[in-house]
PDB file of C-alpha atoms and ligand atoms in Angstrom:
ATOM      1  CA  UNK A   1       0.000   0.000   0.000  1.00 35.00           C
ATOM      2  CA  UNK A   2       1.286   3.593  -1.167  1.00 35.00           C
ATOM      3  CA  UNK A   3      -0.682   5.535   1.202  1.00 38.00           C
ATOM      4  CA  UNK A   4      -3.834   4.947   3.092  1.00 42.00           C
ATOM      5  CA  UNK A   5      -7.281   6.545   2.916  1.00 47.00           C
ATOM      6  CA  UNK A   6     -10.710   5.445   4.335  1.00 63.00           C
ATOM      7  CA  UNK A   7     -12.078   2.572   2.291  1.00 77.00           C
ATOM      8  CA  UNK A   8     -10.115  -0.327   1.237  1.00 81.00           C
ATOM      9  CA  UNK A   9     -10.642  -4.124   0.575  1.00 87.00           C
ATOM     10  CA  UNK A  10     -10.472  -6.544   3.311  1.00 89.00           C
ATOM     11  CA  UNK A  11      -8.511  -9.543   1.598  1.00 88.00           C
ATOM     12  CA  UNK A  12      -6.016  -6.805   1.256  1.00 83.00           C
ATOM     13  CA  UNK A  13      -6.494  -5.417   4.310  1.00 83.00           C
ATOM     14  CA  UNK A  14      -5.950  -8.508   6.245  1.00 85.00           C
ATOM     15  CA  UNK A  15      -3.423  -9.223   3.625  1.00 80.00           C
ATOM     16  CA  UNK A  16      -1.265  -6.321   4.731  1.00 71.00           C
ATOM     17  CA  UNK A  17      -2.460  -7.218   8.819  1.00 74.00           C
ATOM     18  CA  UNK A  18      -0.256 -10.406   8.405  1.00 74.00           C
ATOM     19  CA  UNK A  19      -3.123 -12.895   7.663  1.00 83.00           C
ATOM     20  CA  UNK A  20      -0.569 -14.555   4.636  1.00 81.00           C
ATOM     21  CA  UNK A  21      -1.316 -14.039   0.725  1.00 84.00           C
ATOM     22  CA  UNK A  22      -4.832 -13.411  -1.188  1.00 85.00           C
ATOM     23  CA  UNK A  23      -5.670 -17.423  -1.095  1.00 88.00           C
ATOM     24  CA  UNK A  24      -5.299 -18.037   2.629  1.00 89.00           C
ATOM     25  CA  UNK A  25      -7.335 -15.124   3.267  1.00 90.00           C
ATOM     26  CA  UNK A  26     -10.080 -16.020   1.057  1.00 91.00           C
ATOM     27  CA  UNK A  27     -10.008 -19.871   3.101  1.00 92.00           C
ATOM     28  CA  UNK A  28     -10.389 -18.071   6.210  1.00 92.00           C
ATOM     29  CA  UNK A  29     -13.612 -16.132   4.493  1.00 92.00           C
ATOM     30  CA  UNK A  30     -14.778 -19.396   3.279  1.00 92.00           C
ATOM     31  CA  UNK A  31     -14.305 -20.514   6.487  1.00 92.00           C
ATOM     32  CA  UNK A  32     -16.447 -18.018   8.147  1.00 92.00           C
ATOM     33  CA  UNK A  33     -13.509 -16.640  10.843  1.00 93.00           C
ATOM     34  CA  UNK A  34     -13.516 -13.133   9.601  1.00 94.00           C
ATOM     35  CA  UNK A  35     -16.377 -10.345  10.962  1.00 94.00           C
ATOM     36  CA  UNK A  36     -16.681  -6.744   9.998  1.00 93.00           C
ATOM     37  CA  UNK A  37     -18.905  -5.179  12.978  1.00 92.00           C
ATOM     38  CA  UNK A  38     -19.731  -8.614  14.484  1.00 93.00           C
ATOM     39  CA  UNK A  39     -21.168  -9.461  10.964  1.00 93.00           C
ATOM     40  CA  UNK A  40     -20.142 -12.517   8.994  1.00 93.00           C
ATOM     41  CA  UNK A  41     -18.077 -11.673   6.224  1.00 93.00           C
ATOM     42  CA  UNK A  42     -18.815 -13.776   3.249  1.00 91.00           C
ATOM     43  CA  UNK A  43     -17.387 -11.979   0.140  1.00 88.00           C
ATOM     44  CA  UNK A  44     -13.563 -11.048   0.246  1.00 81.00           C
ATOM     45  CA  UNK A  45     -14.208  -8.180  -2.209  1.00 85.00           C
ATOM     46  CA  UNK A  46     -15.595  -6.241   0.638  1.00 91.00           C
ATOM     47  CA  UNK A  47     -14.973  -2.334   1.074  1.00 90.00           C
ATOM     48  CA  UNK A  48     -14.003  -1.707   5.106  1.00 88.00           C
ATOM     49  CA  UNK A  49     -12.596   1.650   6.559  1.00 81.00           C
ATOM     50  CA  UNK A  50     -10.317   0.011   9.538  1.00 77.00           C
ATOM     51  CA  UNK A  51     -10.622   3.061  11.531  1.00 69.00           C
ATOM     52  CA  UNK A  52     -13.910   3.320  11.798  1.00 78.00           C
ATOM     53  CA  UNK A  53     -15.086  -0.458  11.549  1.00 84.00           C
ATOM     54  CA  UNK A  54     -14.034  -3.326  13.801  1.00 88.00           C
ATOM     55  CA  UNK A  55     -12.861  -6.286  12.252  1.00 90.00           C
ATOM     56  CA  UNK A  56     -12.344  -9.631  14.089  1.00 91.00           C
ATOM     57  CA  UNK A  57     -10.237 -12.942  12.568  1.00 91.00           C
ATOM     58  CA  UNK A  58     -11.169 -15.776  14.590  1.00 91.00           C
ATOM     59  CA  UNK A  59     -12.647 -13.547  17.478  1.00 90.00           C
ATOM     60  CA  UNK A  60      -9.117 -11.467  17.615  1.00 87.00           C
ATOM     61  CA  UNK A  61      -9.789  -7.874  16.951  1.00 84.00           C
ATOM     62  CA  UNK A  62      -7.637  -6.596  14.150  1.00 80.00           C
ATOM     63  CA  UNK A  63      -4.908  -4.420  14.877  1.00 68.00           C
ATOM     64  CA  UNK A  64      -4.104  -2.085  11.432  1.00 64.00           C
ATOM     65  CA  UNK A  65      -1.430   0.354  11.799  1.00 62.00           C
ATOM     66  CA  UNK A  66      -1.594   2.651   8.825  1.00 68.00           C
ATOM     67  CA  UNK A  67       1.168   4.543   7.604  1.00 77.00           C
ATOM     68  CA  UNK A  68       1.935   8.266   8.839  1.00 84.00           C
ATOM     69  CA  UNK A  69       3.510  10.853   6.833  1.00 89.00           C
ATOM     70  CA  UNK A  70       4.831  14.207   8.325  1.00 94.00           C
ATOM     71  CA  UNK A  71       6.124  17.067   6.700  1.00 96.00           C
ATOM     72  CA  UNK A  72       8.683  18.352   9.383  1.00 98.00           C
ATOM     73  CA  UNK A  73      10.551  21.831   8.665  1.00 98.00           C
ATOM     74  CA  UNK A  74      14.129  21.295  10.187  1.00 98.00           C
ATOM     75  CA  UNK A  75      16.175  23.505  11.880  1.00 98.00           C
ATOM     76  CA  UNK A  76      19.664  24.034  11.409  1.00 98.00           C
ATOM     77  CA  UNK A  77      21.766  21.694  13.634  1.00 98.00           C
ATOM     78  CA  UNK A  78      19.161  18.626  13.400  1.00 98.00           C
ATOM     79  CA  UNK A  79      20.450  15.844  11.549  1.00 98.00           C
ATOM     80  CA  UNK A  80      18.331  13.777   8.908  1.00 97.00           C
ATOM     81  CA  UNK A  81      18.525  10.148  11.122  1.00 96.00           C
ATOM     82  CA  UNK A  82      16.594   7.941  12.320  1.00 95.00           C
ATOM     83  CA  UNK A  83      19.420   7.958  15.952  1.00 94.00           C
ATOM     84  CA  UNK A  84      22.433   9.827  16.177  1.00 96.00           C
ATOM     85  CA  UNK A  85      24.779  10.388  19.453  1.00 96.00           C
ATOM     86  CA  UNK A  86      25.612  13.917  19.331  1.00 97.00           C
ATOM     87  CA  UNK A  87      22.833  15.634  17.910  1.00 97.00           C
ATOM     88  CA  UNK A  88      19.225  16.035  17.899  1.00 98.00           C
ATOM     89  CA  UNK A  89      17.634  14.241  15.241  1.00 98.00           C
ATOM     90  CA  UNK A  90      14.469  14.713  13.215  1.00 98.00           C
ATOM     91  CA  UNK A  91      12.756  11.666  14.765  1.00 97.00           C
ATOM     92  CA  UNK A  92      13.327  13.476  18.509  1.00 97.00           C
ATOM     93  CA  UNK A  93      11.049  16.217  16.959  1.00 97.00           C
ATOM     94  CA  UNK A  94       8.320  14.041  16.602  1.00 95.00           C
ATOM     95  CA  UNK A  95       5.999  13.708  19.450  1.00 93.00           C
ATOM     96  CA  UNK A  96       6.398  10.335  20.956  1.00 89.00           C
ATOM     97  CA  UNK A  97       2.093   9.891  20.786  1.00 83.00           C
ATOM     98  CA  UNK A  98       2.870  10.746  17.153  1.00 87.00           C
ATOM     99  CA  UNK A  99       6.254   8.190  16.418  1.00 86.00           C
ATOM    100  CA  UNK A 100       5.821   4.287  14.624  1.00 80.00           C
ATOM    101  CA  UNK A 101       8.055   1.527  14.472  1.00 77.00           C
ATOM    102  CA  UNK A 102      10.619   2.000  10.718  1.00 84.00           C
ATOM    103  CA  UNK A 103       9.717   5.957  10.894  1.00 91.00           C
ATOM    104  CA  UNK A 104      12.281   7.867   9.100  1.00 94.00           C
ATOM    105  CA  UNK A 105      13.193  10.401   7.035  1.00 95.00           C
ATOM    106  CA  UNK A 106      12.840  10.351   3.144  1.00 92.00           C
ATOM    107  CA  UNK A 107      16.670  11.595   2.158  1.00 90.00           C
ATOM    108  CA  UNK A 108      18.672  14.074   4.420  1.00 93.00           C
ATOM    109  CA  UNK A 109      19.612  17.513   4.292  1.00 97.00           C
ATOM    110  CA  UNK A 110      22.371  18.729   5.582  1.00 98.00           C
ATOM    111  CA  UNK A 111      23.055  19.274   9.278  1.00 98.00           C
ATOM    112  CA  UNK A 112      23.114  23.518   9.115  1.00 98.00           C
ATOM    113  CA  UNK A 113      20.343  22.997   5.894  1.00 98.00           C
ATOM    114  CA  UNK A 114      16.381  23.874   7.302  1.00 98.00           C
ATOM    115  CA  UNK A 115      13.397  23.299   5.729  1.00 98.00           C
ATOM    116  CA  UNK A 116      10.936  20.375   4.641  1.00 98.00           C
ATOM    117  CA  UNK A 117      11.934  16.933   5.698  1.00 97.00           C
ATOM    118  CA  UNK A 118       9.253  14.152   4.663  1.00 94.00           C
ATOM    119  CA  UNK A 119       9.137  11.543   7.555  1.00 94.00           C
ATOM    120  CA  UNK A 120       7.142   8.227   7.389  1.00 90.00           C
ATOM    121  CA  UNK A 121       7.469   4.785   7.974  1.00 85.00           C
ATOM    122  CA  UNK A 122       6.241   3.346   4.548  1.00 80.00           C
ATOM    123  CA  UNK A 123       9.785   1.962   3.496  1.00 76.00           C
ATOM    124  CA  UNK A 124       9.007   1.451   0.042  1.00 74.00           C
ATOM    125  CA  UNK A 125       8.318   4.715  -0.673  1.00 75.00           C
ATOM    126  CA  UNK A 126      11.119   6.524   0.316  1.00 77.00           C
ATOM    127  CA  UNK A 127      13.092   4.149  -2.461  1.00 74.00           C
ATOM    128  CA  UNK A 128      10.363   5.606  -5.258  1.00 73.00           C
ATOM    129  CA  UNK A 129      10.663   9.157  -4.053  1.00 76.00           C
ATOM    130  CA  UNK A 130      14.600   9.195  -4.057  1.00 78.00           C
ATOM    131  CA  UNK A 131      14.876   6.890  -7.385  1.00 76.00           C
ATOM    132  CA  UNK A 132      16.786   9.106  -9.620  1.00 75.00           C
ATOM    133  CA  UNK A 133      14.045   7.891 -12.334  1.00 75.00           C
ATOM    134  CA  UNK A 134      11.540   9.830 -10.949  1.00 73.00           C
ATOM    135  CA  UNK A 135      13.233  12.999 -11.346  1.00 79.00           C
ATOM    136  CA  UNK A 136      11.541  14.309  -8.080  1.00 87.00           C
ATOM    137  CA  UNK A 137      11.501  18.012  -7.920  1.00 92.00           C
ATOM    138  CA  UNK A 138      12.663  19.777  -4.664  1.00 95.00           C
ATOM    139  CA  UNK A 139      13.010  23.538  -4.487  1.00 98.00           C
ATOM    140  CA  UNK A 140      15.489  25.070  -2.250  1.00 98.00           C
ATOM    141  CA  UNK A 141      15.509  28.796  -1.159  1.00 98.00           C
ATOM    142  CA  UNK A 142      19.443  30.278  -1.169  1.00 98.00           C
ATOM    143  CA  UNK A 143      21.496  33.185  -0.024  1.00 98.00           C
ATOM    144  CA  UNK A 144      25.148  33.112  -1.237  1.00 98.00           C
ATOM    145  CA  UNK A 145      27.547  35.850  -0.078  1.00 98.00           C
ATOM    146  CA  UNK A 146      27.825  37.849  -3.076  1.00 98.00           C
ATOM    147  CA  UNK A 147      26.300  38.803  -6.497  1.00 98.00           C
ATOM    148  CA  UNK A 148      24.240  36.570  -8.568  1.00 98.00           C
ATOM    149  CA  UNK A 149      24.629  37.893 -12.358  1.00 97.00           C
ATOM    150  CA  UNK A 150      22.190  38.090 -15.162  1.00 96.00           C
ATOM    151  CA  UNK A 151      24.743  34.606 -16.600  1.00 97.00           C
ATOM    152  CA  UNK A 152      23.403  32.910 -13.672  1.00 98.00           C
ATOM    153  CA  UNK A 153      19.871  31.254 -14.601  1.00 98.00           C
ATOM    154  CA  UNK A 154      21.746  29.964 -17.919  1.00 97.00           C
ATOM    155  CA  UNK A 155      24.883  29.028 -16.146  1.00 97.00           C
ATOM    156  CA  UNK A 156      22.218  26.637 -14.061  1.00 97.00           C
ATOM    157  CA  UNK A 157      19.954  25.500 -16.829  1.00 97.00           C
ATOM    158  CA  UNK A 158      23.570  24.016 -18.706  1.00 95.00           C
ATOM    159  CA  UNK A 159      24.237  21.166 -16.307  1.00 92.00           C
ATOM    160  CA  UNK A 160      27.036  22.513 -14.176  1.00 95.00           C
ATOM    161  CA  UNK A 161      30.223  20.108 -13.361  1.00 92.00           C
ATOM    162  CA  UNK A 162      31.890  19.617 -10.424  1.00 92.00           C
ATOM    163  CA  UNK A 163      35.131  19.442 -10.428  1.00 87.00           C
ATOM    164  CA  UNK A 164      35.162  15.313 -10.319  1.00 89.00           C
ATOM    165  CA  UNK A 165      33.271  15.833 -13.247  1.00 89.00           C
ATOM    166  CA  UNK A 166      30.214  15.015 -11.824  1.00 92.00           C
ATOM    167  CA  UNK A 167      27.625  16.733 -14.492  1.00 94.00           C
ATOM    168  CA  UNK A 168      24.537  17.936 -13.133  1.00 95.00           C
ATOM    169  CA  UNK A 169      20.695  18.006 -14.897  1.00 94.00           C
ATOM    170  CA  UNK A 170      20.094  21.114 -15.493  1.00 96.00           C
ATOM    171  CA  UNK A 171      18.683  23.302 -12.609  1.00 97.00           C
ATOM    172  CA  UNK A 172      15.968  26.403 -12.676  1.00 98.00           C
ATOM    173  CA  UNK A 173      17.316  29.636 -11.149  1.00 98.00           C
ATOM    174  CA  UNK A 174      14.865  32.324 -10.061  1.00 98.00           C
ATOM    175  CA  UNK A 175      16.623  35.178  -8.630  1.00 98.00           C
ATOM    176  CA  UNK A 176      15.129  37.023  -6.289  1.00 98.00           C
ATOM    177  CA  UNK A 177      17.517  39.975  -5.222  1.00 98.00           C
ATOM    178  CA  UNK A 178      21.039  40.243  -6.132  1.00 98.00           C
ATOM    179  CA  UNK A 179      24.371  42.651  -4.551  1.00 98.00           C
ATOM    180  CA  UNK A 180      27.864  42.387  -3.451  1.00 97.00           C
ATOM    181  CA  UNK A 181      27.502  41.250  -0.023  1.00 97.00           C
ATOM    182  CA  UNK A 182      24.601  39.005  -0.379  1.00 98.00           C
ATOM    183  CA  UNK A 183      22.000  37.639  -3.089  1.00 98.00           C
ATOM    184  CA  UNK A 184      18.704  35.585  -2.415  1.00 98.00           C
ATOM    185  CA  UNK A 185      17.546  33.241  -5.359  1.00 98.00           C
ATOM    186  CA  UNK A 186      15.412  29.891  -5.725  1.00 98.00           C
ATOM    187  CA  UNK A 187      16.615  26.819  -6.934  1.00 98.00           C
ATOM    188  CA  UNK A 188      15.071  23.993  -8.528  1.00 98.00           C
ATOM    189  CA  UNK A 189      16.947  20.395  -9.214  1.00 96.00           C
ATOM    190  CA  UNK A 190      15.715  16.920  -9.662  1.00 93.00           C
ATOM    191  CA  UNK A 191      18.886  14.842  -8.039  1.00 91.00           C
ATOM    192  CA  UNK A 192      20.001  14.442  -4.710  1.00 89.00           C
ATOM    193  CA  UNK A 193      24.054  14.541  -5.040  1.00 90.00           C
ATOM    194  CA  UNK A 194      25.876  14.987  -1.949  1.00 92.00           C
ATOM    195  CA  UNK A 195      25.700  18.963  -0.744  1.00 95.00           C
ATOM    196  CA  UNK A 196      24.821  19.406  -4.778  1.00 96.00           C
ATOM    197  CA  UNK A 197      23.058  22.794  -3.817  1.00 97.00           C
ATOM    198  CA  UNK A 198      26.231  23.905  -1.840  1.00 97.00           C
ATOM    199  CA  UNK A 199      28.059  22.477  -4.787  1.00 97.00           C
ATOM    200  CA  UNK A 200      26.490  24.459  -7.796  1.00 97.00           C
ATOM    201  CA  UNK A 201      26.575  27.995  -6.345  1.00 98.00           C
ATOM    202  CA  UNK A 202      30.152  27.111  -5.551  1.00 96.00           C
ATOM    203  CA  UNK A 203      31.092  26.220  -9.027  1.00 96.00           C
ATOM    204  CA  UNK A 204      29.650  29.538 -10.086  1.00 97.00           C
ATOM    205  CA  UNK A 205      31.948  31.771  -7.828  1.00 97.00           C
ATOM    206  CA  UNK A 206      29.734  31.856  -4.775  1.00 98.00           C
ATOM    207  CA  UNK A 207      29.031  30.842  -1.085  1.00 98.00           C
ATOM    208  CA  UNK A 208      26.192  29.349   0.290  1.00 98.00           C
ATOM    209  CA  UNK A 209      25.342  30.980   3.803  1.00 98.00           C
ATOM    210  CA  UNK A 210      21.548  29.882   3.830  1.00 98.00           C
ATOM    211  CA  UNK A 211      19.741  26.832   2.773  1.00 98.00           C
ATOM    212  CA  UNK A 212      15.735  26.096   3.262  1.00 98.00           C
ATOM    213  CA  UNK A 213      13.724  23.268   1.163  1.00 98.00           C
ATOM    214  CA  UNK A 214      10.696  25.053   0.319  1.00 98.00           C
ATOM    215  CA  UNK A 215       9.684  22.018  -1.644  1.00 96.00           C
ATOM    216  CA  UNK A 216       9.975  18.618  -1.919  1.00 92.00           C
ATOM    217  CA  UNK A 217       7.586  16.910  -4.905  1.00 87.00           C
ATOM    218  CA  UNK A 218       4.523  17.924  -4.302  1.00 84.00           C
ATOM    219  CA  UNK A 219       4.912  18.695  -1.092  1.00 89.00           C
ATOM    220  CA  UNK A 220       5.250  22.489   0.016  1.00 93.00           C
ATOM    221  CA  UNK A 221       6.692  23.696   3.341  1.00 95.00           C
ATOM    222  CA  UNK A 222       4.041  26.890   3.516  1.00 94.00           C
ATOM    223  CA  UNK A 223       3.990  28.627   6.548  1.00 96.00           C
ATOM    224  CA  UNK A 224       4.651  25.959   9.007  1.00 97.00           C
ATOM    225  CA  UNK A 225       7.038  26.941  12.000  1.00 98.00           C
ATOM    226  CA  UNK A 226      10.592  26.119  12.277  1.00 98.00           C
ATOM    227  CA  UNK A 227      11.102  22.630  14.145  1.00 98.00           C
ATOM    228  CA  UNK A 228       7.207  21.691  14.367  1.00 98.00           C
ATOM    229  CA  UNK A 229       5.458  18.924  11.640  1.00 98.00           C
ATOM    230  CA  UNK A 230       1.898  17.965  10.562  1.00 96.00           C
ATOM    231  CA  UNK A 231       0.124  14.908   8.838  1.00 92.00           C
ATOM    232  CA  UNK A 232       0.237  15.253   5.202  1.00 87.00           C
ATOM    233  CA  UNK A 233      -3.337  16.576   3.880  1.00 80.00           C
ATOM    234  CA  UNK A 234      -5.860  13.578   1.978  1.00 71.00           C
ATOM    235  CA  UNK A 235      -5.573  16.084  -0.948  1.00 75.00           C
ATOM    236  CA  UNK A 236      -1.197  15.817  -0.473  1.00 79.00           C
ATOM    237  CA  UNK A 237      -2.003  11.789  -0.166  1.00 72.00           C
ATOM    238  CA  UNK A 238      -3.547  11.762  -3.229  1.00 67.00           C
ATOM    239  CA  UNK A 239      -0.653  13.915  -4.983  1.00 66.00           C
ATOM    240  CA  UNK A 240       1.963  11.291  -3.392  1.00 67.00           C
ATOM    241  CA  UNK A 241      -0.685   8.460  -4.689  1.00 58.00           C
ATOM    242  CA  UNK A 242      -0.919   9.311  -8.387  1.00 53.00           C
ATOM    243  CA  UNK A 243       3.050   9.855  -8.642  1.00 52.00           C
ATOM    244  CA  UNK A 244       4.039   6.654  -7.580  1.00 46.00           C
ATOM    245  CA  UNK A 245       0.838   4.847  -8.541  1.00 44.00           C
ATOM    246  CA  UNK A 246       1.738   5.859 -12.483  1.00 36.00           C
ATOM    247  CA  UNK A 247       5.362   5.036 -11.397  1.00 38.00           C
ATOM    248  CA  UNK A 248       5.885   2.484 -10.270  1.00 36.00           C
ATOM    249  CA  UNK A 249       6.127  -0.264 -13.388  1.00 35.00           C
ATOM    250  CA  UNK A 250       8.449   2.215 -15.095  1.00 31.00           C
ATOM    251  CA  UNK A 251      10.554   2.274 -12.137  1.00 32.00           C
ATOM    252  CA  UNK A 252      10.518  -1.157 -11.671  1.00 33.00           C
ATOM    253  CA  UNK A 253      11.329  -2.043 -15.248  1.00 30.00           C
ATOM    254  CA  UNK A 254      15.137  -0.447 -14.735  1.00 28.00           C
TER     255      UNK A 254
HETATM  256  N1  URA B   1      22.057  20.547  -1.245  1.00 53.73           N
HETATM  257  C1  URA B   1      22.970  20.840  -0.298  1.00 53.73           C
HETATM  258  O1  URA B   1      24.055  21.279  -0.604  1.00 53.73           O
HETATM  259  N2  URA B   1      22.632  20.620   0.989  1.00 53.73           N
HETATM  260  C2  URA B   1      21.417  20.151   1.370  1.00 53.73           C
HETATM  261  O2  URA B   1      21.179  19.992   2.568  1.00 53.73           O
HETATM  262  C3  URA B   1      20.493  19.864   0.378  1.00 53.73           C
HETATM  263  C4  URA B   1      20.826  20.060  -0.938  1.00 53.73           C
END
């Protein structure tokens, strides 16, 4: 399951619950163990909502754990792990009411970088989102430490090179105010090389002194307060859905 959202089927359901593949599940239909509000369940095809309906397998209630999916924005200093021992880590930012068993976060930024981390504990889909096949947008907002000429969107649209001759896709530059002592711009890129961001500006002449993600997919950061996280919206869920949904034979064809 990508993402979960009210209604699904119940072979699936207690597919995903642990109760072994499609067949065995249907036996233990046929075999009248399964109830959906103390009903008898007779047709596998059945729609249930497992948070609002009860459903028992041989008298034990069902216990169905969906996935969670934060959008955290990160302060500088907080490092993208799951545990570290020196520093606070985006999982100690979740609310322990809030935290699941395999929660993580979906890439890292760097330790000084802030902005929108994407926590969850569906495994899979971290793998999609960070496949460089999907080409997943993220949007970073920059200030560098001096000028930002009018060469600078094209110099980011070629594919800049590091110096390993690494080649980068090509990135969009919007700048938003340029001088001497300190320029603000957005930037757009699809990869996720090592400090690429960092990287780029540095290749053009300039130093990063502030990084934010803005934007990550579909996902925006809005207005949500430094070193706090919410639930992603059903609307967001449905975003996530549709890209990997559509995805996911392409990606698995490579
Ligand atoms: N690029 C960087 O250089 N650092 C980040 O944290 C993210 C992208």
């Amino acid at each position: 399951m990508l993402w979960y959202n009210g209604l699904m089927r119940l072979d699936k359901l207690l597919g995903q619950a642990g109760f072994g593949s499609r067949g065995q599940v249907k036996k233990l239909i046929r075999r009248l163990q399964v109830r959906v509000d103390g009903d008898l369940v007779r047709d596998d095809s059945l729609n249930v909502d497992p948070n609002l309906q009860t459903v028992t397998v041989s008298g034990q209630r069902l216990s169905y754990s969906p996935d969670v999916y934060y959008i955290l924005n990160k302060p500088s200093g907080v490092v993208s792990a799951v545990s570290d021992v020196e520093h606070q880590t985006v999982i100690d930012l979740i609310d322990p009411k809030d935290r699941r068993e395999g929660l993580y976060p979906v890439g890292r930024l760097d330790r000084d970088t802030e902005g929108l981390v994407l926590i969850t504990n569906n495994g899979p889909l971290g793998y999609r989102l960070l496949h460089p096949k999907h080409h997943v947008d993220k949007t970073y907002y920059v200030e560098v430490n001096d000028e930002l000429g009018d060469d600078a969107p094209f110099f980011f649209e070629n594919g800049i090179a590091f110096l390993d001759g690494t080649v980068c896709k090509p990135a969009k530059l919007d700048i938003v105010s340029s001088s001497s002592e300190k320029s603000c711009a957005y930037i757009t890129i699809s990869e996720g090389k090592f400090h690429q961001v960092k990287k780029m500006f540095l290749a053009y002449g300039v130093k990063v002194t502030y990084l934010e993600r803005v934007r990550f997919g579909p996902f925006s950061l809005g207005d949500l307060a430094l070193g706090t996280y919410r639930s992603l919206t059903e609307e967001e869920q449905k975003n996530y859905c549709l890209i990997f949904e559509t995805n996911v034979e392409y990606l698995d064809e490579g």
